Structure formats: structure tokens, C-alpha cells
Coordinates of C-alpha atoms and ligand atoms in Angstrom, one line a residue:
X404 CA -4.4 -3.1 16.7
X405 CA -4.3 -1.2 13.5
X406 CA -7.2 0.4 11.7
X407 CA -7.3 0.3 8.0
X408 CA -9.5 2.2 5.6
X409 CA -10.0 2.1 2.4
X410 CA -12.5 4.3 0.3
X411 CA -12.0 2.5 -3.1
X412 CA -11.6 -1.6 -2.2
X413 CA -11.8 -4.5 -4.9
X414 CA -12.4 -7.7 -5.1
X415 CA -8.8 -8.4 -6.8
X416 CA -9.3 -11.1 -9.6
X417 CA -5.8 -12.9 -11.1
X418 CA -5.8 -15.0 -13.9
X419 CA -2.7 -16.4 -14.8
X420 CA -2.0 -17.8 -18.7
X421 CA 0.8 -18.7 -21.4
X422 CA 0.8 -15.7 -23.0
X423 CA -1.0 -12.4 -23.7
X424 CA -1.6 -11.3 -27.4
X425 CA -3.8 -8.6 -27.8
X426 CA -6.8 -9.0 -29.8
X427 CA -6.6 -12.5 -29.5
X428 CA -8.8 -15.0 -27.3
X429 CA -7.0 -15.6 -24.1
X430 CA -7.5 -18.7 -22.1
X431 CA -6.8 -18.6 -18.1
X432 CA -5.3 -21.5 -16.9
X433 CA -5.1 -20.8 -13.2
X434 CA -7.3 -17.8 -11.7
X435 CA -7.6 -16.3 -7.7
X436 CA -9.7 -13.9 -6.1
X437 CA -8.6 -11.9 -3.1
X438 CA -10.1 -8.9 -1.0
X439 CA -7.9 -6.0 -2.7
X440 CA -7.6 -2.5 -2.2
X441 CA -4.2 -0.6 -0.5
X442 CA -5.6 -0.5 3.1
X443 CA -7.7 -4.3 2.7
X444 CA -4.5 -6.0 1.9
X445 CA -2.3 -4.1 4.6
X446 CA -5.1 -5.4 7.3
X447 CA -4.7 -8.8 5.2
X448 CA -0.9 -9.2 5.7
X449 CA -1.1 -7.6 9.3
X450 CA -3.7 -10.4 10.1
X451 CA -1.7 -13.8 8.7
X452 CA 1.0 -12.5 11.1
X453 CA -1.8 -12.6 14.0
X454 CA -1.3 -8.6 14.3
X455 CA -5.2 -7.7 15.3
X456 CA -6.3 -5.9 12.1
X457 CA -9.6 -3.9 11.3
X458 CA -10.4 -2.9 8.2
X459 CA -13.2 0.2 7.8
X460 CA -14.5 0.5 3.7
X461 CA -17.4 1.2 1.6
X462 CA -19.0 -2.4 0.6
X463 CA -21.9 -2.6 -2.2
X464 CA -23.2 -5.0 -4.8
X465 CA -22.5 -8.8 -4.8
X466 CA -18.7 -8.1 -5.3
X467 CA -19.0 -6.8 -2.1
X468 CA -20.6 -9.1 -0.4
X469 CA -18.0 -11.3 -1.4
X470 CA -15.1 -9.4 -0.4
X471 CA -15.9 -8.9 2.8
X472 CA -16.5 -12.8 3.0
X473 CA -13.2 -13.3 2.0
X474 CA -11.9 -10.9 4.0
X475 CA -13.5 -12.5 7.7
X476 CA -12.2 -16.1 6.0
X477 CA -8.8 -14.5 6.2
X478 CA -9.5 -13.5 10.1
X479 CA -9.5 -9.9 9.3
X480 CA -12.6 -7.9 11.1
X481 CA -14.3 -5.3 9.0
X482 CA -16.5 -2.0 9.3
X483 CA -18.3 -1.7 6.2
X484 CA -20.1 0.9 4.9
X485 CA -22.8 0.0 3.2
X486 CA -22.8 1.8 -0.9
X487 CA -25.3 2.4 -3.5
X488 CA -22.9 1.4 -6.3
X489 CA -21.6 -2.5 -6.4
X490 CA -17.8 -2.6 -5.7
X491 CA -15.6 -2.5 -8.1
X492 CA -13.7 -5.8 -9.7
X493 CA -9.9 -4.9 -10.6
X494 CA -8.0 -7.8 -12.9
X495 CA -4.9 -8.9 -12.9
X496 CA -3.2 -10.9 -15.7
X497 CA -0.3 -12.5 -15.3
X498 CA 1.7 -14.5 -17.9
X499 CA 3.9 -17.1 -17.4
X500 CA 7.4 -15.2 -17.5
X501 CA 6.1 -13.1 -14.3
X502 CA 4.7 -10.4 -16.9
X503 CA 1.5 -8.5 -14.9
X504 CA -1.1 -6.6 -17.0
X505 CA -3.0 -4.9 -14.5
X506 CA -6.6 -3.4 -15.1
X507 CA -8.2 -1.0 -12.5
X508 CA -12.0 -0.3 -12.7
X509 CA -12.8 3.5 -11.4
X510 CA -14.4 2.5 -8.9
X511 CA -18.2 3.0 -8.0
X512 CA -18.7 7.1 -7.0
X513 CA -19.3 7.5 -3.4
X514 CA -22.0 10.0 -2.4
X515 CA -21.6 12.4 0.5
X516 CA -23.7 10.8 2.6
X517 CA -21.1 7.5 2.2
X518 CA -17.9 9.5 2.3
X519 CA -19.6 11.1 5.9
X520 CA -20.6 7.4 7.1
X521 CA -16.6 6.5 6.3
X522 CA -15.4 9.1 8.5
X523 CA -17.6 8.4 11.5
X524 CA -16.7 4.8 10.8
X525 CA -12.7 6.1 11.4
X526 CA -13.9 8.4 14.3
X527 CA -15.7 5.4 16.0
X528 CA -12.4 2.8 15.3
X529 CA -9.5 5.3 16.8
X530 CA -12.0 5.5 19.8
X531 CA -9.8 2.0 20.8
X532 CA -6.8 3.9 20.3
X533 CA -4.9 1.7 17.7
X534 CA -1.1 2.0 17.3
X535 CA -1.9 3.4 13.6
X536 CA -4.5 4.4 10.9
X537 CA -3.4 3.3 7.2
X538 CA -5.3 5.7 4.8
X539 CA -4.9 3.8 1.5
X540 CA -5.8 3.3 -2.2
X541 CA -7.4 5.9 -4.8
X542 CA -10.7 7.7 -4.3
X543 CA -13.2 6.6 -6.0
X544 CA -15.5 9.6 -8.3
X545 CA -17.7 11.7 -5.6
X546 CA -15.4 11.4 -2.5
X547 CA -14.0 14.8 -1.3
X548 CA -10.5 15.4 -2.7
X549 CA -9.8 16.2 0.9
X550 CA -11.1 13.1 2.3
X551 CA -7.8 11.8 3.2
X552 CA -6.9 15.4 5.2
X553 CA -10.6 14.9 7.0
X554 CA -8.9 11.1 8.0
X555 CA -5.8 12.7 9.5
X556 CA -7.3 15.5 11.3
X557 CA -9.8 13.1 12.5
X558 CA -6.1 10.7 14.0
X559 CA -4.7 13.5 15.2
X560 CA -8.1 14.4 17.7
X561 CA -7.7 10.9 19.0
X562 CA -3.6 11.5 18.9
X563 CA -3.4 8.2 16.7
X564 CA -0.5 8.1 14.0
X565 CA -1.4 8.3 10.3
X566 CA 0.2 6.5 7.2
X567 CA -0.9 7.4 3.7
X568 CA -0.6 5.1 0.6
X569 CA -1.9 6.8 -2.3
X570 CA -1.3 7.9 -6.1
X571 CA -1.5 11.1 -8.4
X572 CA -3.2 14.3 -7.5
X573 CA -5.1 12.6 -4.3
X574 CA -0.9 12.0 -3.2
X575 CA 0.2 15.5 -4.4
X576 CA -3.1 17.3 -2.4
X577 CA -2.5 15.3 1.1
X578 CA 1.2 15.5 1.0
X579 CA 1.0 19.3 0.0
X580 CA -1.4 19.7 3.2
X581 CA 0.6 17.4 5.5
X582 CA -0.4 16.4 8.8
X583 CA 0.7 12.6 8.0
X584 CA 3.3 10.4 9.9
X585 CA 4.6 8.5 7.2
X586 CA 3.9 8.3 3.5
X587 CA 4.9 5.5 1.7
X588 CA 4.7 6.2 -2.1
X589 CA 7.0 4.3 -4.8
X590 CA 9.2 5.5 -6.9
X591 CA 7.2 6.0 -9.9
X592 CA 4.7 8.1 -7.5
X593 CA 7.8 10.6 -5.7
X594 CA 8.9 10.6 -9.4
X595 CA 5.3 12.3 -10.5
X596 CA 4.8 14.2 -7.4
X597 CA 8.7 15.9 -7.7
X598 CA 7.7 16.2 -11.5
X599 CA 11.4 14.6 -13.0
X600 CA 13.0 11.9 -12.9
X601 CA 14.5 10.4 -9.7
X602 CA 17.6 7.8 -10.6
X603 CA 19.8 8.5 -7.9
X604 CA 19.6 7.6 -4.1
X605 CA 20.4 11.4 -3.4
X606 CA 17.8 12.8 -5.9
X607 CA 15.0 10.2 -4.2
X608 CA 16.0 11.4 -0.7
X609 CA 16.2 14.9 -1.6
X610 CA 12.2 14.4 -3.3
X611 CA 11.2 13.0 0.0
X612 CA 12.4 15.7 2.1
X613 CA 10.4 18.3 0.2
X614 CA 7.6 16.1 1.4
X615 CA 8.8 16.1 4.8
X616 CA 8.8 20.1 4.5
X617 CA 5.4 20.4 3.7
X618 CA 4.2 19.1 7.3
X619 CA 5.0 15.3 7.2
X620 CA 6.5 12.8 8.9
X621 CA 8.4 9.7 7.4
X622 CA 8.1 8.6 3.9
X623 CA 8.9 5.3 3.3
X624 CA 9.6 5.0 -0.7
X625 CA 9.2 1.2 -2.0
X626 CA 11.6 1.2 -4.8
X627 CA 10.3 -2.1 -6.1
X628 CA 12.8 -5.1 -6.9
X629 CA 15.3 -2.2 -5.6
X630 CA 14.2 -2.2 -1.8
X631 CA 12.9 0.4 0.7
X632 CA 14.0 3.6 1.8
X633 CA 13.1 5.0 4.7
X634 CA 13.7 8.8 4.3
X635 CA 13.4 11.8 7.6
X636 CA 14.6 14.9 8.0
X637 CA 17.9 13.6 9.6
X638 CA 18.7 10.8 8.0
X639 CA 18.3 7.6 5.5
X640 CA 18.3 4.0 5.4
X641 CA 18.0 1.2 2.6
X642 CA 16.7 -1.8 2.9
X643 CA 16.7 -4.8 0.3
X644 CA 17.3 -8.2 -1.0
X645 CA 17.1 -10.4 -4.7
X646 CA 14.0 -12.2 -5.3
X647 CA 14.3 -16.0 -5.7
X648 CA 11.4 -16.0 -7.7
X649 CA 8.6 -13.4 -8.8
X650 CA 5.1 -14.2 -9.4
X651 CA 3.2 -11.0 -8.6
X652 CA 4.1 -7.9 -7.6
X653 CA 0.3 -6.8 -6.8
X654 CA -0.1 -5.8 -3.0
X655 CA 3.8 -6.0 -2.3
X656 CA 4.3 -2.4 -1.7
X657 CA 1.1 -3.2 0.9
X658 CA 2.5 -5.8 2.5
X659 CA 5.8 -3.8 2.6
X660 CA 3.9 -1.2 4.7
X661 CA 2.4 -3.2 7.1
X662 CA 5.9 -5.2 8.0
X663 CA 7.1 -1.6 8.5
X664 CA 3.8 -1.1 10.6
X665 CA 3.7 -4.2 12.9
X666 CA 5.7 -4.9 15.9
X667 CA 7.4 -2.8 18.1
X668 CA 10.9 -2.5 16.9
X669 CA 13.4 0.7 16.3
X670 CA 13.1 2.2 12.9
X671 CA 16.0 0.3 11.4
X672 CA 14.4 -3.1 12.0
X673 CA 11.1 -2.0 11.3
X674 CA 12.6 -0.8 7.8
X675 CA 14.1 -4.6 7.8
X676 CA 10.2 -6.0 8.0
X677 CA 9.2 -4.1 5.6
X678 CA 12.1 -5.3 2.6
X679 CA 11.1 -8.7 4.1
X680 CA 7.4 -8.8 3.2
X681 CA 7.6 -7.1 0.0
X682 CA 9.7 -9.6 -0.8
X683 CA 7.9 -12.3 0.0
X684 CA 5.0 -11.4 -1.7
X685 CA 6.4 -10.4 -4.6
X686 CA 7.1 -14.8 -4.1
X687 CA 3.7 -15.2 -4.1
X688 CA 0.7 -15.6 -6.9
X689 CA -2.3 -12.8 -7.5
X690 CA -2.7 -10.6 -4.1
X691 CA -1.8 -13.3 -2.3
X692 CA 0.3 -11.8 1.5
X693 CA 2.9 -13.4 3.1
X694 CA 2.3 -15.5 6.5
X695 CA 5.6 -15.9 8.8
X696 CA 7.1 -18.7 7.2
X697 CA 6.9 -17.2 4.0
X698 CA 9.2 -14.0 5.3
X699 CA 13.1 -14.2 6.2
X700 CA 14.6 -11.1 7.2
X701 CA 17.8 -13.0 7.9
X702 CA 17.7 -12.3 3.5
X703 CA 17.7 -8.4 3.8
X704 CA 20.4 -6.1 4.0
X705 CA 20.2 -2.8 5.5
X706 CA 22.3 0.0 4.9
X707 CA 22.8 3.8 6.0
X708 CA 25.9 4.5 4.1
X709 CA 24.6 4.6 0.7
X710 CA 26.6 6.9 -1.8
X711 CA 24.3 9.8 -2.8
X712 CA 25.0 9.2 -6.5
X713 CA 24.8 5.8 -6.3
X714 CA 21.7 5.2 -9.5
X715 CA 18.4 3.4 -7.7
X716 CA 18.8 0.8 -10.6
X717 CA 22.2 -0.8 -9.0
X718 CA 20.3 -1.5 -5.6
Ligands
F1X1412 O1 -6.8 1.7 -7.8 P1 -6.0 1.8 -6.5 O2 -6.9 2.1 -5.3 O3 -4.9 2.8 -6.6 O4 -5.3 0.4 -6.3 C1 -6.1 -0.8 -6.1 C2 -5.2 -2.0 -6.2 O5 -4.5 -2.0 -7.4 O6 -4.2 -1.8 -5.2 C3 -3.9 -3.1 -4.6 C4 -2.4 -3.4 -4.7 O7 -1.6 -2.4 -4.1 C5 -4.8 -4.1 -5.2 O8 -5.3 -5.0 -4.3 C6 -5.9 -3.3 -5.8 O9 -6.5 -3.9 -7.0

């Protein structure tokens, strides 16, 4: 099993149209609504594949109700926490070239009393001694900036591996304290944490072993339509294949974790996964995850010879 929590979940809402002008009355021809949030959507894409799945996270308001419906429809068991503040609605609008405009609500502010309840909630889950916790998503207003540290202290009392998915200063704080076992930020993120630009394969391994310095384990950098790299102190490996056709790119970097996460393969086929479902759900509409058939790793390359110069863009 593997134990998901997320402080900040949505209920993810996609609505797909011709075209988006701005300031002008769009109309939505086609519209989804999925359980979102980094950790909700790992447990999602874990479950489709019949990995057992349990997902811990703050639930309030009618939005929440509804997520966590949609989340035991999708066979994925949940801890919730119950929260003051309704949870939040995050939109996605996606036009028919495959364009995504993507709009994040804050988030309702956890109070202390919430943020304690999400830890014991953790504590209690890694009592069953899951193969991994995935920490994941932003913190909403009025969690501890710590939180995440509190999550891997509390995995390493109950010697239970710890992956971190998250964004901006929450990223920069937990990476800087380390005590994870694999990070997976994108490229966009190990390009804000190194402060400069990354282009090169070299420059993105070199980010990620400042990471690996401070404490950590693995960092597995999604690279987008360029692929995965999977980054240690010793050594590097791509992994990657073209898209047939994209829909949404929401939740792939999610799903790309939790292919990396399930099974019980060595690290280069694990890394194999993880290309494969990103892929497909980049295939796929709103935050919709990838079942088996929807996957073929037979599509993805991997490679550990990769030029150190070679620019991130050619991959
Ligand atoms: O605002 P955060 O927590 O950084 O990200 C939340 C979110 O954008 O991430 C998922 C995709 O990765 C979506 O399901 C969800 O809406």
C-alpha cells in the first residue's frame, strides 16, 4: 500500500471550448470534474492500476463532500480531516489546440488544530507500514511552513520512505532541511529552486545534486514533453517518448510519480513507469489518470548515456 496526503486537495473542474479570448463570454462545450490535488491524483492513478491506495486530506464544505465521493467511486480509500473552510475548486480550461489555462484557488487556511489532526492522521496510516508516503501539493494559508518536515520525521519513526511533490518556497524549505527519499520537482521548479536557468542535461543533474547534498535522496525531475530524469549521487538516467496526442497535461507529473512509485522493479524500470504514465495522461482529458491499457512502456526509451551538454529541449 501507499499513503498519500495532501494538505491543499481540489475538486479539479475542466472545461474544454473552441477558443479562449479574454474578456469575452466563453462557452464550455465539454466539462469534467475530478478529485485533484498532487497526492489525491497519485492515490488515483496508483488505484486504476489496483495498487491499494490511501489517501489522508483536509475535507470541508460541499466541494468536499464531493471530492471525497469521487474519490471512493474511483476505489481509492480516504482519511479525511474534517475543515472549517469548504475546499477549494481549481479550473482548468482547455481549448481545442491542447492550450491549458489553469486557475488555482488558495486554498481554504488550515488552523492548527487541522494541520495537528493531518499529522496524527499520517502517524496513524504508517502504523500499517506502507511501501511509501507521497507528501504532495501546496499548503494552503495557516499550515506550518514546516509541515512537510513534521511529515518526514513523522516516516522516518515508522522507517517508511518519503517522496515530496511540491512548488516554490514550501520546495526550497523541505528540500533545504532534507530528510526526503525522493523529490520529484519539474523543471520549471529545479529551475526556481537553483535560481537560473537549467537548459542542459548536465546543468539539470548538477541542480539536483545540490538537492541531494542537502540530506535527500532521489529527485526524480519530470521534464514535461521531454521525459524523466531520475538523478542520485552516482548516477543518471532519462527516460521518454513522443506523445501521439495531448489533451491535458494536468496531473501527468502525478501520475508520473506514482508509475515510478508502484511495483517492485529496479530503479531503471521503475524510471520506465514513470515516462509511461505521464505519457498517457498527458493522452487523456481534464485530470483524468491512466488505467493499464492506457500505458505502453514498450513506447519509452531509457537511456544512461546522455551527453552532458546535450539542451533538455532536444529530448
Ligand atoms: O495548487 P497546487 O497544490 O500546487 O496544485 C494543485 C493542482 O493543480 O495539482 C494537480 C495537478 O498536479 C491538480 O489536480 C490540482 O488542481
Amino acid at each position: 500500500m501507499i499513503v498519500t496526503v495532501t494538505p491543499n486537495p481540489s475538486l479539479d473542474r475542466t472545461l474544454e471550448l473552441p477558443r479562449l479570448e479574454r474578456g469575452e463570454v466563453a462557452r464550455s462545450h465539454t466539462t469534467h470534474a475530478h478529485p485533484g490535488g498532487k497526492g489525491v491524483n497519485v492515490a488515483r492513478a496508483l488505484a486504476r492500476h489496483e495498487h491499494a491506495a490511501l489517501a489522508l486530506l483536509p475535507s470541508g464544505g460541499s466541494a468536499g463532500s464531493e471530492l471525497a465521493q469521487l474519490l471512493s467511486a474511483c476505489g481509492v480509500t480516504t482519511t479525511t480531516v474534517p475543515s472549517q473552510a469548504p475546499t477549494r475548486s481549481n479550473i482548468t480550461l482547455v481549448e481545442s489546440d491542447g492550450t491549458a489555462t489553469k486557475i488555482n484557488e488558495p486554498g481554504p487556511a488550515l488552523i492548527p488544530a487541522e494541520s495537528d489532526a493531518l499529522c496524527d492522521a499520517v502517524d496513524t496510516a504508517l502504523d500499517r507500514s506502507p511501501q511509501w508516503l507521497v507528501a504532495a501539493g501546496s499548503l494552503p494559508d495557516g499550515a506550518p511552513e514546516e509541515l512537510y518536515s513534521r511529515f518526514a520525521r513523522i516516516a522516518a519513526e515508522h522507517d517508511v520512505p518519503i517522496a515530496l511533490d511540491t512548488s516554490g518556497e514550501t520546495l526550497r524549505a523541505a528540500a533545504q532541511r532534507g530528510g526526503f527519499d525522493l523529490i520529484k520537482p519539474n523543471h520549471e521548479e529545479l529551475q526556481e529552486l537553483a535560481g537560473r536557468e537549467l537548459p542542459t542535461v548536465g546543468e539539470v543533474v548538477t541542480a539536483a545534486r545540490h538537492i541531494i547534498r542537502r540530506g535527500n535522496g532521489v529527485i526524480l525531475a519530470t521534464l514535461g514533453s521531454h521525459g524523466v530524469l531520475r538523478v542520485t549521487a552516482e548516477e543518471s538516467q532519462w527516460a521518454g517518448g513522443a506523445v501521439r496526442s495531448p489533451r491535458s497535461t494536468v496531473g501527468a507529473g502525478d501520475c508520473a510519480l506514482a508509475g515510478y512509485l508502484a511495483g517492485d522493479h529496479p530503479p531503471r524500470e521503475r524510471l520506465r513507469h514513470a515516462a509511461a504514465w505521464g505519457r498517457a495522461a498527458v493522452e487523456l482529458p481534464g485530470t483524468t489518470v491512466p488505467g493499464p491499457a492506457d500505458v505502453d512502456t514498450a513506447a519509452v526509451d531509457v537511456r544512461t548515456d546522455l551527453p552532458p551538454t546535450l539542451p533538455i529541449k532536444e529530448l
